[in-house]
mmCIF file of C-alpha atoms in Angstrom:
data_model
loop_
_atom_site.group_PDB
_atom_site.id
_atom_site.type_symbol
_atom_site.label_atom_id
_atom_site.label_comp_id
_atom_site.label_asym_id
_atom_site.label_seq_id
_atom_site.Cartn_x
_atom_site.Cartn_y
_atom_site.Cartn_z
ATOM 1 C CA MET A 39 -7.003 26.721 26.814
ATOM 2 C CA THR A 40 -7.760 29.791 29.019
ATOM 3 C CA PRO A 41 -10.323 29.117 31.445
ATOM 4 C CA THR A 42 -13.123 31.425 32.398
ATOM 5 C CA PRO A 43 -12.563 32.934 35.835
ATOM 6 C CA ASP A 44 -15.272 30.627 37.020
ATOM 7 C CA ASP A 45 -13.757 27.491 35.645
ATOM 8 C CA GLY A 46 -10.323 28.372 36.936
ATOM 9 C CA GLU A 47 -11.556 28.985 40.421
ATOM 10 C CA VAL A 48 -13.707 25.718 40.303
ATOM 11 C CA LEU A 49 -10.711 23.622 39.117
ATOM 12 C CA GLN A 50 -8.402 25.251 41.811
ATOM 13 C CA ARG A 51 -10.778 25.080 44.827
ATOM 14 C CA GLY A 52 -13.687 22.775 43.833
ATOM 15 C CA GLU A 53 -14.336 19.250 45.414
ATOM 16 C CA LEU A 54 -13.100 16.581 42.896
ATOM 17 C CA THR A 55 -15.609 13.688 42.022
ATOM 18 C CA VAL A 56 -14.052 10.866 39.787
ATOM 19 C CA ILE A 57 -16.301 10.051 36.837
ATOM 20 C CA GLY A 58 -14.313 7.229 35.347
ATOM 21 C CA ARG A 59 -10.880 6.145 34.432
ATOM 22 C CA ILE A 60 -9.279 6.842 31.011
ATOM 23 C CA ARG A 61 -7.810 3.295 30.447
ATOM 24 C CA SER A 62 -5.992 3.968 27.397
ATOM 25 C CA ALA A 63 -3.581 6.093 29.226
ATOM 26 C CA SER A 64 -0.137 4.391 30.415
ATOM 27 C CA ASN A 65 -0.435 5.854 33.963
ATOM 28 C CA ALA A 66 -3.406 6.409 36.412
ATOM 29 C CA THR A 67 -5.604 8.830 34.664
ATOM 30 C CA PHE A 68 -9.179 9.907 35.613
ATOM 31 C CA LEU A 69 -11.975 12.105 34.281
ATOM 32 C CA CYS A 70 -13.205 14.233 37.139
ATOM 33 C CA GLU A 71 -15.828 16.723 37.876
ATOM 34 C CA ALA A 72 -14.911 19.689 40.098
ATOM 35 C CA HIS A 73 -17.858 21.177 42.124
ATOM 36 C CA LEU A 74 -17.783 24.543 43.772
ATOM 37 C CA ASP A 75 -20.750 26.651 45.026
ATOM 38 C CA GLY A 76 -23.073 25.181 42.548
ATOM 39 C CA ARG A 77 -20.781 25.500 39.543
ATOM 40 C CA GLN A 78 -18.750 22.457 37.915
ATOM 41 C CA ALA A 79 -16.022 21.906 35.488
ATOM 42 C CA HIS A 80 -14.534 18.851 33.950
ATOM 43 C CA CYS A 81 -10.905 17.924 34.137
ATOM 44 C CA VAL A 82 -8.281 15.157 33.552
ATOM 45 C CA TYR A 83 -6.667 14.218 36.902
ATOM 46 C CA LYS A 84 -3.361 12.246 36.991
ATOM 47 C CA PRO A 85 -2.190 11.611 40.564
ATOM 48 C CA ILE A 86 1.457 11.559 41.063
ATOM 49 C CA ALA A 87 1.181 8.293 42.931
ATOM 50 C CA GLY A 88 -0.203 6.562 39.961
ATOM 51 C CA GLU A 89 2.878 7.520 37.683
ATOM 52 C CA ALA A 90 5.029 4.594 36.574
ATOM 53 C CA PRO A 91 8.773 5.232 37.112
ATOM 54 C CA LEU A 92 10.617 5.987 33.863
ATOM 55 C CA TRP A 93 14.366 5.169 33.896
ATOM 56 C CA ASP A 94 15.094 7.955 31.408
ATOM 57 C CA PHE A 95 12.972 10.522 33.434
ATOM 58 C CA PRO A 96 14.272 9.909 36.952
ATOM 59 C CA ASP A 97 13.973 13.457 38.106
ATOM 60 C CA GLY A 98 10.814 15.214 39.336
ATOM 61 C CA THR A 99 7.481 14.154 38.362
ATOM 62 C CA LEU A 100 5.516 13.667 35.170
ATOM 63 C CA ALA A 101 2.826 15.917 36.732
ATOM 64 C CA GLY A 102 5.525 18.725 37.170
ATOM 65 C CA ARG A 103 6.616 18.330 33.409
ATOM 66 C CA GLU A 104 2.951 18.642 32.302
ATOM 67 C CA LEU A 105 2.605 21.841 34.279
ATOM 68 C CA ALA A 106 6.000 23.188 33.012
ATOM 69 C CA ALA A 107 4.822 22.529 29.422
ATOM 70 C CA TYR A 108 1.748 24.548 30.203
ATOM 71 C CA LEU A 109 3.671 27.433 31.614
ATOM 72 C CA VAL A 110 5.897 27.448 28.432
ATOM 73 C CA SER A 111 2.755 27.256 26.162
ATOM 74 C CA THR A 112 1.276 30.315 28.205
ATOM 75 C CA ALA A 113 4.491 32.365 27.944
ATOM 76 C CA LEU A 114 4.448 31.828 24.113
ATOM 77 C CA GLY A 115 0.989 33.144 24.039
ATOM 78 C CA TRP A 116 -0.378 30.294 21.867
ATOM 79 C CA ASN A 117 -2.270 28.491 24.579
ATOM 80 C CA ILE A 118 -1.567 24.984 23.116
ATOM 81 C CA VAL A 119 -1.765 23.233 26.523
ATOM 82 C CA PRO A 120 -5.298 23.383 28.276
ATOM 83 C CA TYR A 121 -5.264 25.062 31.722
ATOM 84 C CA THR A 122 -3.264 22.946 34.131
ATOM 85 C CA ILE A 123 -2.549 23.039 37.701
ATOM 86 C CA ILE A 124 -1.189 20.687 40.561
ATOM 87 C CA ARG A 125 -3.357 20.145 43.533
ATOM 88 C CA ASP A 126 -4.482 17.535 45.809
ATOM 89 C CA GLY A 127 -7.262 15.082 44.734
ATOM 90 C CA PRO A 128 -8.847 11.870 45.610
ATOM 91 C CA ALA A 129 -5.805 9.751 45.019
ATOM 92 C CA GLY A 130 -3.369 12.505 46.288
ATOM 93 C CA ARG A 131 -1.524 15.361 44.811
ATOM 94 C CA GLY A 132 -1.479 15.391 40.993
ATOM 95 C CA MET A 133 -1.969 17.228 37.846
ATOM 96 C CA LEU A 134 -5.492 18.713 36.865
ATOM 97 C CA GLN A 135 -5.972 19.730 33.309
ATOM 98 C CA GLN A 136 -9.248 21.345 31.983
ATOM 99 C CA TRP A 137 -11.173 18.975 29.731
ATOM 100 C CA VAL A 138 -11.211 19.838 26.108
ATOM 101 C CA ASP A 139 -14.913 19.503 24.530
ATOM 102 C CA GLN A 140 -14.486 18.210 20.990
ATOM 103 C CA PRO A 141 -17.170 18.034 18.237
ATOM 104 C CA GLY A 142 -18.672 14.684 18.255
ATOM 105 C CA ASP A 143 -18.559 14.328 22.040
ATOM 106 C CA GLU A 144 -22.257 14.853 22.616
ATOM 107 C CA VAL A 145 -24.794 12.199 21.604
ATOM 108 C CA GLY A 146 -26.252 13.271 18.276
ATOM 109 C CA ASP A 147 -23.375 15.355 17.174
ATOM 110 C CA GLU A 148 -22.630 14.821 13.481
ATOM 111 C CA PRO A 149 -19.162 13.345 12.860
ATOM 112 C CA SER A 150 -16.666 15.629 10.993
ATOM 113 C CA SER A 151 -16.396 14.973 7.282
ATOM 114 C CA GLY A 152 -12.836 14.579 5.784
ATOM 115 C CA PRO A 153 -9.664 13.625 7.322
ATOM 116 C CA ASP A 154 -8.459 14.449 10.599
ATOM 117 C CA LEU A 155 -5.658 17.037 11.417
ATOM 118 C CA VAL A 156 -3.430 14.145 11.759
ATOM 119 C CA ASP A 157 -4.459 10.942 9.779
ATOM 120 C CA LEU A 158 -3.481 7.715 8.099
ATOM 121 C CA LEU A 159 -4.622 7.789 4.447
ATOM 122 C CA PRO A 160 -4.271 5.654 1.308
ATOM 123 C CA SER A 161 -1.136 6.864 -0.345
ATOM 124 C CA ASP A 162 -2.953 7.705 -3.574
ATOM 125 C CA HIS A 163 -5.699 9.712 -1.937
ATOM 126 C CA ILE A 164 -3.843 12.404 0.041
ATOM 127 C CA PRO A 165 -5.893 15.665 -0.279
ATOM 128 C CA PRO A 166 -4.527 19.162 -0.929
ATOM 129 C CA GLY A 167 -3.341 20.934 2.064
ATOM 130 C CA TYR A 168 -1.805 17.917 3.781
ATOM 131 C CA LEU A 169 1.879 17.120 4.254
ATOM 132 C CA PRO A 170 3.220 13.490 4.098
ATOM 133 C CA VAL A 171 5.205 12.297 7.005
ATOM 134 C CA LEU A 172 5.742 8.433 6.685
ATOM 135 C CA GLN A 173 4.738 5.884 4.060
ATOM 136 C CA ALA A 174 3.953 2.278 5.381
ATOM 137 C CA TYR A 175 1.730 -0.584 4.730
ATOM 138 C CA ASP A 176 -1.498 -1.282 6.623
ATOM 139 C CA TYR A 177 -2.651 -4.962 7.678
ATOM 140 C CA ALA A 178 -4.049 -5.670 4.328
ATOM 141 C CA GLY A 179 -0.740 -4.860 2.668
ATOM 142 C CA ASP A 180 -1.977 -1.610 1.126
ATOM 143 C CA GLU A 181 0.349 1.325 1.010
ATOM 144 C CA VAL A 182 -0.713 4.094 3.338
ATOM 145 C CA THR A 183 0.742 7.509 4.353
ATOM 146 C CA LEU A 184 0.826 9.211 7.706
ATOM 147 C CA VAL A 185 -0.071 12.945 7.023
ATOM 148 C CA HIS A 186 -0.950 16.126 8.848
ATOM 149 C CA ALA A 187 -2.684 19.220 7.741
ATOM 150 C CA ASP A 188 -0.523 22.263 6.600
ATOM 151 C CA ASP A 189 -2.276 24.346 9.214
ATOM 152 C CA VAL A 190 -0.772 27.287 11.298
ATOM 153 C CA ARG A 191 -2.106 25.984 14.335
ATOM 154 C CA LEU A 192 -0.234 22.669 13.932
ATOM 155 C CA ARG A 193 2.924 24.395 12.845
ATOM 156 C CA ARG A 194 2.947 26.204 16.151
ATOM 157 C CA MET A 195 2.457 23.184 18.009
ATOM 158 C CA ALA A 196 5.380 21.532 16.066
ATOM 159 C CA VAL A 197 7.594 24.569 17.161
ATOM 160 C CA PHE A 198 6.454 24.145 20.619
ATOM 161 C CA ASP A 199 7.277 20.476 20.561
ATOM 162 C CA VAL A 200 10.887 21.324 19.346
ATOM 163 C CA LEU A 201 11.267 23.781 22.285
ATOM 164 C CA ILE A 202 9.918 21.516 25.061
ATOM 165 C CA ASN A 203 11.751 18.442 23.600
ATOM 166 C CA ASN A 204 8.479 16.584 23.466
ATOM 167 C CA ALA A 205 9.071 12.734 23.260
ATOM 168 C CA ASP A 206 5.459 11.693 22.661
ATOM 169 C CA ARG A 207 3.537 13.878 20.104
ATOM 170 C CA LYS A 208 0.994 11.146 19.049
ATOM 171 C CA GLY A 209 -1.913 12.028 16.548
ATOM 172 C CA GLY A 210 -4.241 11.285 19.432
ATOM 173 C CA HIS A 211 -2.523 13.994 21.510
ATOM 174 C CA VAL A 212 -3.722 16.544 19.036
ATOM 175 C CA LEU A 213 -7.241 17.763 19.954
ATOM 176 C CA VAL A 214 -9.669 20.042 18.175
ATOM 177 C CA GLY A 215 -11.928 21.739 20.566
ATOM 178 C CA VAL A 216 -15.576 22.943 19.875
ATOM 179 C CA ASP A 217 -14.136 26.475 19.955
ATOM 180 C CA GLY A 218 -11.961 25.674 16.791
ATOM 181 C CA HIS A 219 -8.719 25.882 18.708
ATOM 182 C CA VAL A 220 -6.237 23.059 18.495
ATOM 183 C CA TYR A 221 -4.834 21.852 21.731
ATOM 184 C CA GLY A 222 -2.059 19.541 22.588
ATOM 185 C CA VAL A 223 -2.095 17.144 25.723
ATOM 186 C CA ASP A 224 0.005 14.497 27.494
ATOM 187 C CA HIS A 225 3.433 16.333 28.018
ATOM 188 C CA GLY A 226 4.855 14.321 30.844
ATOM 189 C CA VAL A 227 7.773 13.089 29.025
ATOM 190 C CA SER A 228 9.045 16.430 27.867
ATOM 191 C CA LEU A 229 11.842 18.963 28.551
ATOM 192 C CA HIS A 230 14.564 16.231 29.010
ATOM 193 C CA VAL A 231 18.220 17.456 28.650
ATOM 194 C CA GLU A 232 19.010 15.009 25.876
ATOM 195 C CA ASP A 233 17.473 15.128 22.423
ATOM 196 C CA LYS A 234 14.231 13.018 22.701
ATOM 197 C CA LEU A 235 12.000 14.668 20.032
ATOM 198 C CA ARG A 236 9.506 12.240 18.713
ATOM 199 C CA THR A 237 6.499 13.579 16.814
ATOM 200 C CA VAL A 238 4.018 12.983 14.000
ATOM 201 C CA LEU A 239 4.367 16.551 12.941
ATOM 202 C CA TRP A 240 7.433 16.364 10.640
ATOM 203 C CA GLY A 241 5.813 17.840 7.685
ATOM 204 C CA TRP A 242 7.824 21.189 8.072
ATOM 205 C CA ALA A 243 11.248 19.412 8.579
ATOM 206 C CA GLY A 244 13.976 21.737 7.282
ATOM 207 C CA LYS A 245 11.554 24.609 6.526
ATOM 208 C CA PRO A 246 12.266 28.125 7.829
ATOM 209 C CA VAL A 247 10.375 29.321 10.854
ATOM 210 C CA ASP A 248 8.223 32.498 10.102
ATOM 211 C CA ASP A 249 9.039 35.927 11.898
ATOM 212 C CA GLU A 250 5.779 36.004 13.810
ATOM 213 C CA THR A 251 6.574 32.757 15.368
ATOM 214 C CA LEU A 252 10.157 33.830 16.145
ATOM 215 C CA ASP A 253 8.777 36.916 17.860
ATOM 216 C CA ALA A 254 6.928 34.703 20.258
ATOM 217 C CA VAL A 255 10.002 32.551 20.815
ATOM 218 C CA ALA A 256 12.125 35.648 21.562
ATOM 219 C CA GLY A 257 9.484 36.566 24.110
ATOM 220 C CA LEU A 258 9.906 33.192 25.700
ATOM 221 C CA ARG A 259 13.637 33.690 26.036
ATOM 222 C CA ASP A 260 13.132 36.927 27.790
ATOM 223 C CA GLN A 261 10.571 35.514 30.258
ATOM 224 C CA LEU A 262 13.000 32.480 30.931
ATOM 225 C CA ARG A 263 15.353 35.028 32.280
ATOM 226 C CA ALA A 264 12.814 36.391 34.789
ATOM 227 C CA GLU A 265 9.715 34.959 36.502
ATOM 228 C CA LEU A 266 9.130 31.983 34.198
ATOM 229 C CA GLY A 267 12.617 30.502 34.911
ATOM 230 C CA GLU A 268 12.057 30.682 38.606
ATOM 231 C CA ARG A 269 8.691 29.020 38.315
ATOM 232 C CA LEU A 270 10.115 26.192 36.136
ATOM 233 C CA CYS A 271 12.658 25.381 39.007
ATOM 234 C CA GLU A 272 9.810 24.008 41.191
ATOM 235 C CA HIS A 273 9.258 21.239 38.684
ATOM 236 C CA LEU A 274 12.658 20.829 36.449
ATOM 237 C CA THR A 275 16.274 20.606 37.184
ATOM 238 C CA ARG A 276 18.540 23.350 36.712
ATOM 239 C CA ARG A 277 20.095 21.381 33.650
ATOM 240 C CA GLU A 278 16.694 20.887 32.228
ATOM 241 C CA ILE A 279 16.033 24.568 32.323
ATOM 242 C CA GLU A 280 19.305 25.392 30.856
ATOM 243 C CA ALA A 281 18.577 22.875 27.901
ATOM 244 C CA LEU A 282 15.270 24.576 27.300
ATOM 245 C CA ARG A 283 16.979 27.906 27.132
ATOM 246 C CA ALA A 284 19.539 26.443 24.736
ATOM 247 C CA ARG A 285 16.772 25.153 22.542
ATOM 248 C CA VAL A 286 15.166 28.471 22.406
ATOM 249 C CA VAL A 287 18.330 30.449 21.546
ATOM 250 C CA GLY A 288 19.250 27.704 19.048
ATOM 251 C CA LEU A 289 15.938 28.182 17.195
ATOM 252 C CA LEU A 290 16.432 31.959 17.190
ATOM 253 C CA ASP A 291 19.954 31.747 15.936
ATOM 254 C CA ASN A 292 19.032 29.158 13.257
ATOM 255 C CA PRO A 293 15.373 29.519 12.621
ATOM 256 C CA VAL A 294 14.886 26.227 10.658
ATOM 257 C CA MET A 295 12.696 23.323 11.706
ATOM 258 C CA PRO A 296 14.857 20.274 12.699
ATOM 259 C CA THR A 297 14.908 17.147 10.534
ATOM 260 C CA PRO A 298 14.148 13.522 11.705
ATOM 261 C CA ASP A 299 17.870 12.461 11.547
ATOM 262 C CA ARG A 300 18.106 10.028 14.458
ATOM 263 C CA ARG A 301 16.523 6.718 15.275
ATOM 264 C CA ARG A 302 12.885 6.418 16.195
ATOM 265 C CA PRO A 303 11.788 10.010 15.486
ATOM 266 C CA ILE A 304 8.019 9.027 15.558
ATOM 267 C CA PRO A 305 6.319 7.795 18.671
ATOM 268 C CA TRP A 306 4.764 4.266 18.496
ATOM 269 C CA PRO A 307 1.935 3.815 18.175
ATOM 270 C CA ALA A 308 1.568 6.953 16.194
ATOM 271 C CA PHE A 309 -2.064 7.565 17.505
#
C-alpha cells in the first residue's frame, strides 16, 4: 500500500494512541491511531519488546523482517505489503504498518457474496476460476478442499513469498482492500537462509512464471546490488541477504514455481 503524503507523514511523526489489542496475533500487536496536526491515520503496531523469541529465527527482530519484506515488495513494484516503518511507540520501538480498510469493516457494509480469494469449500462445489491446494475432512467428516483464486494478484503474491521465503502465508494474511488491491501482511518469519516456504498459495506449483513477472524480479536483482542491499543490511544478516539474492537468481535461471516437496508445506492453522 502506497500511503498518501499525508498518511505517510502522520505515521512517521504522529502521536500514537492505542485503540485496542489484536489478540489473535501470537506476539504483542495493537491497533493504533496516529495523530498529527489534526490529521489521523490507522496502523498496526508491533513493539519489539513484545516479540516472543523464536529458536529458528535468532537473528535480528521480527519487526526488521517485516520492514525488509516491505522493502522487497516496493522494489518489485507490486506494493503487496502495506506501508511499513520502524519507529518509537507507546511500548517502545516497533513496527508500524498502515491499516488496510476492507469491505465489510464498516457497520452496514454488505458482506461479499461468493468464496474468498482463499477459502475452504465442499469438494464437490469448487467454482470456476479456483485452484485446489489440499483435500481434507471437516469436523463433520465431509470432504472439503482448500482453494484459492486463479488471480494475477495472488500469483504475484505467491512469487513474492518464494523470493522472501515466507514461512507463514495463511489465508488470513491475504487482505482485499476497499481499493480492490490485494495485500499481504505478517511477514515476521520470512527471509531465512534455509528453505522454510509454507503457504496456502500452491495452486501454481510447477507452472512457469510469466515474462512480466520475471521483468520485475530482474529489477529486484539489480536493486539488491545497489541501495536496497545496503538498506536490508540494517535488518538482516549478510547470509540472509545472500540467500535472498540466490532465490532471485534461481527463479530467473529456472522460471518455474516450486512444488511442495518437503514436510509441512502449508502453515497450520491455514487461516
